[in-house]
């Protein structure tokens, strides 16, 4: 991958600092000290308006959290919030089990119909090379993965375009029923093949290791 020199803006630096603080958050006063040359209050106001950052009082000081980390902070610190969340998740799982049973029944009926149609077609059409079919299938699946990857970036990226690979991984692994290792293998192929389209950034808790550094954020250029 080609190494690009990229200088982050003040907003990007503040955003990365808040993200790196995790579920503990970071004091607003500490951000002001660390980025004294920037208008931190205006940057935070913009992030809060966009829904990327949450500010709440913790003890005697106001702390800032990235949106996903704020959710985890509430789970860790507010028993009533955690109880409500667990009740909702239990209801969701119950609904999903019912939906999965219905989906399997529909899939079974569809497979039976497809098999009957396939038998009829095979009687009248020549056999296509199995290798050609497999190559075409791999190409289609990779392009479909790229399309879904681009959609996930657009849906989850923050105000400056960055999104955690872990968030995309959760959605695409469920969608394609693949492992985390397979997901990151595909992402590495994707970012290598389309170097002019994607940009990776260091940070996060998981991602792709490049030049000995973990790159856990991505955005479209």
Coordinates of C-alpha atoms in Angstrom, one line a residue:
X1 CA 0.0 0.0 0.0
X2 CA 1.3 3.5 -0.9
X3 CA 2.2 5.6 2.2
X4 CA 0.5 9.0 2.1
X5 CA 1.5 11.9 4.3
X6 CA -1.7 13.2 5.9
X7 CA -2.1 16.1 8.3
X8 CA -5.1 16.0 10.5
X9 CA -7.2 19.0 11.1
X10 CA -7.9 20.3 14.7
X11 CA -11.4 18.7 14.5
X12 CA -9.9 15.3 13.5
X13 CA -7.3 15.5 16.3
X14 CA -10.0 16.2 18.9
X15 CA -12.2 13.4 17.5
X16 CA -9.4 10.9 17.6
X17 CA -8.5 11.9 21.1
X18 CA -12.1 11.4 22.3
X19 CA -12.3 8.0 20.5
X20 CA -9.1 6.9 22.1
X21 CA -10.4 7.7 25.6
X22 CA -12.8 4.8 25.3
X23 CA -15.7 4.3 27.8
X24 CA -14.0 6.3 30.5
X25 CA -14.3 9.5 28.4
X26 CA -12.1 12.6 28.7
X27 CA -12.6 15.8 30.6
X28 CA -13.6 18.8 28.6
X29 CA -11.0 20.9 30.5
X30 CA -8.3 18.4 29.5
X31 CA -9.2 18.8 25.8
X32 CA -9.0 22.5 26.2
X33 CA -5.5 22.2 27.7
X34 CA -4.3 19.6 25.2
X35 CA -5.6 21.6 22.1
X36 CA -5.1 25.1 23.4
X37 CA -4.5 26.4 19.9
X38 CA -8.0 25.3 18.7
X39 CA -11.5 26.4 19.5
X40 CA -12.4 23.2 21.4
X41 CA -15.8 24.4 22.5
X42 CA -16.9 25.2 18.9
X43 CA -15.5 21.8 17.7
X44 CA -17.4 20.0 20.5
X45 CA -20.6 21.8 19.8
X46 CA -20.4 20.7 16.1
X47 CA -19.7 17.1 17.1
X48 CA -22.6 17.1 19.6
X49 CA -24.9 18.6 17.0
X50 CA -23.9 15.8 14.5
X51 CA -24.5 13.1 17.2
X52 CA -20.9 11.9 17.1
X53 CA -20.0 13.0 20.7
X54 CA -21.9 13.1 24.0
X55 CA -21.1 15.4 26.9
X56 CA -22.3 14.6 30.4
X57 CA -21.4 15.5 33.9
X58 CA -19.3 12.9 35.8
X59 CA -18.5 13.8 39.3
X60 CA -17.6 17.5 39.4
X61 CA -16.4 17.8 35.8
X62 CA -17.9 17.5 32.3
X63 CA -16.7 14.5 30.3
X64 CA -16.8 13.8 26.5
X65 CA -17.5 10.4 25.0
X66 CA -17.6 9.1 21.4
X67 CA -21.2 8.0 20.8
X68 CA -20.5 4.2 21.0
X69 CA -18.3 4.6 24.1
X70 CA -21.0 6.7 25.8
X71 CA -23.4 3.9 25.4
X72 CA -20.9 1.5 27.1
X73 CA -20.4 4.1 29.8
X74 CA -24.1 4.1 30.6
X75 CA -24.2 0.3 30.7
X76 CA -21.3 0.3 33.2
X77 CA -22.5 3.2 35.4
X78 CA -26.3 3.2 35.3
X79 CA -28.0 0.0 36.7
X80 CA -31.4 1.1 35.5
X81 CA -30.2 1.8 32.0
X82 CA -28.5 -1.6 31.9
X83 CA -31.6 -3.4 33.2
X84 CA -33.8 -1.7 30.5
X85 CA -31.3 -2.5 27.8
X86 CA -31.1 -6.2 28.8
X87 CA -34.9 -6.4 28.8
X88 CA -35.0 -5.0 25.3
X89 CA -32.3 -7.3 24.1
X90 CA -34.1 -10.3 25.5
X91 CA -37.3 -9.3 23.7
X92 CA -35.3 -8.8 20.5
X93 CA -33.7 -12.2 20.7
X94 CA -37.2 -13.8 21.2
X95 CA -38.5 -12.0 18.1
X96 CA -35.4 -13.1 16.1
X97 CA -35.8 -16.7 17.1
X98 CA -39.4 -16.6 15.8
X99 CA -38.4 -14.9 12.7
X100 CA -35.5 -17.3 12.1
X101 CA -37.9 -20.3 12.3
X102 CA -40.2 -18.7 9.7
X103 CA -37.3 -17.8 7.5
X104 CA -35.9 -21.4 7.5
X105 CA -39.4 -22.7 6.5
X106 CA -39.6 -20.2 3.6
X107 CA -36.0 -21.1 2.6
X108 CA -36.7 -24.8 2.6
X109 CA -39.7 -24.2 0.3
X110 CA -37.7 -22.0 -2.0
X111 CA -34.9 -24.6 -2.2
X112 CA -37.3 -27.3 -3.1
X113 CA -38.8 -25.2 -5.9
X114 CA -35.3 -24.2 -7.1
X115 CA -34.1 -27.8 -7.2
X116 CA -37.1 -28.8 -9.3
X117 CA -36.4 -25.9 -11.7
X118 CA -32.7 -26.8 -11.8
X119 CA -33.5 -30.4 -12.8
X120 CA -35.6 -29.2 -15.7
X121 CA -33.0 -26.7 -16.9
X122 CA -30.2 -29.3 -16.7
X123 CA -32.1 -31.6 -19.1
X124 CA -32.1 -28.9 -21.8
X125 CA -28.9 -26.9 -21.3
X126 CA -25.2 -27.8 -21.7
X127 CA -23.0 -28.1 -18.6
X128 CA -20.9 -25.0 -17.9
X129 CA -17.3 -25.4 -16.7
X130 CA -17.3 -25.8 -12.9
X131 CA -14.1 -23.7 -12.6
X132 CA -15.7 -20.8 -14.6
X133 CA -18.8 -20.9 -12.4
X134 CA -16.6 -20.7 -9.2
X135 CA -14.5 -17.8 -10.5
X136 CA -17.6 -15.9 -11.5
X137 CA -19.2 -16.6 -8.1
X138 CA -16.1 -15.3 -6.3
X139 CA -16.0 -12.1 -8.4
X140 CA -19.7 -11.4 -7.7
X141 CA -19.3 -12.0 -4.0
X142 CA -16.3 -9.7 -3.8
X143 CA -18.1 -6.9 -5.6
X144 CA -21.2 -7.4 -3.4
X145 CA -19.0 -7.2 -0.3
X146 CA -17.4 -3.9 -1.7
X147 CA -20.9 -2.4 -2.2
X148 CA -22.0 -3.3 1.3
X149 CA -18.7 -2.1 2.7
X150 CA -19.2 1.3 1.0
X151 CA -22.8 1.5 2.2
X152 CA -21.7 0.8 5.8
X153 CA -19.1 3.5 5.6
X154 CA -21.7 6.0 4.4
X155 CA -24.1 5.0 7.2
X156 CA -21.8 4.9 10.1
X157 CA -19.1 7.5 9.4
X158 CA -18.7 10.5 11.6
X159 CA -18.7 14.1 10.6
X160 CA -15.2 13.9 9.1
X161 CA -15.8 10.6 7.3
X162 CA -14.1 8.1 9.6
X163 CA -15.8 4.9 10.9
X164 CA -14.4 2.1 13.1
X165 CA -13.8 -1.1 11.2
X166 CA -15.2 -3.0 14.2
X167 CA -18.6 -1.5 13.6
X168 CA -18.6 -2.5 9.9
X169 CA -17.3 -5.9 10.8
X170 CA -20.3 -6.6 13.1
X171 CA -22.8 -5.9 10.3
X172 CA -21.0 -7.6 7.4
X173 CA -20.1 -10.7 9.3
X174 CA -23.8 -11.2 10.2
X175 CA -24.8 -10.4 6.6
X176 CA -22.4 -12.8 4.9
X177 CA -22.1 -15.3 7.8
X178 CA -18.3 -15.0 7.8
X179 CA -15.6 -14.9 10.6
X180 CA -13.8 -11.8 11.7
X181 CA -10.6 -13.2 10.1
X182 CA -12.3 -13.5 6.8
X183 CA -13.8 -10.0 7.1
X184 CA -10.4 -8.4 7.6
X185 CA -8.9 -10.5 4.9
X186 CA -11.5 -9.2 2.4
X187 CA -11.0 -5.6 3.7
X188 CA -7.2 -5.9 3.2
X189 CA -7.8 -7.1 -0.4
X190 CA -10.3 -4.3 -0.9
X191 CA -8.1 -1.5 0.4
X192 CA -5.1 -2.8 -1.6
X193 CA -7.0 -3.1 -4.8
X194 CA -8.7 0.3 -4.5
X195 CA -5.9 2.4 -2.9
X196 CA -7.2 5.6 -4.4
X197 CA -10.7 5.1 -2.9
X198 CA -10.0 4.1 0.8
X199 CA -7.9 5.5 3.5
X200 CA -7.0 3.7 6.8
X201 CA -6.0 5.3 10.1
X202 CA -4.3 4.0 13.2
X203 CA -6.3 3.5 16.4
X204 CA -9.2 1.4 17.6
X205 CA -9.2 -2.0 19.3
X206 CA -9.1 -4.2 16.2
X207 CA -8.3 -3.8 12.5
X208 CA -5.6 -4.4 10.0
X209 CA -1.9 -4.3 11.0
X210 CA 0.2 -2.3 8.6
X211 CA 3.9 -1.5 9.1
X212 CA 3.5 -2.8 12.7
X213 CA 0.6 -0.5 13.6
X214 CA -3.0 -1.4 14.1
X215 CA -5.3 0.5 11.7
X216 CA -8.8 0.4 13.1
X217 CA -10.5 3.3 11.2
X218 CA -11.4 3.7 7.5
X219 CA -13.0 6.3 5.3
X220 CA -13.7 6.9 1.6
X221 CA -11.4 9.4 0.0

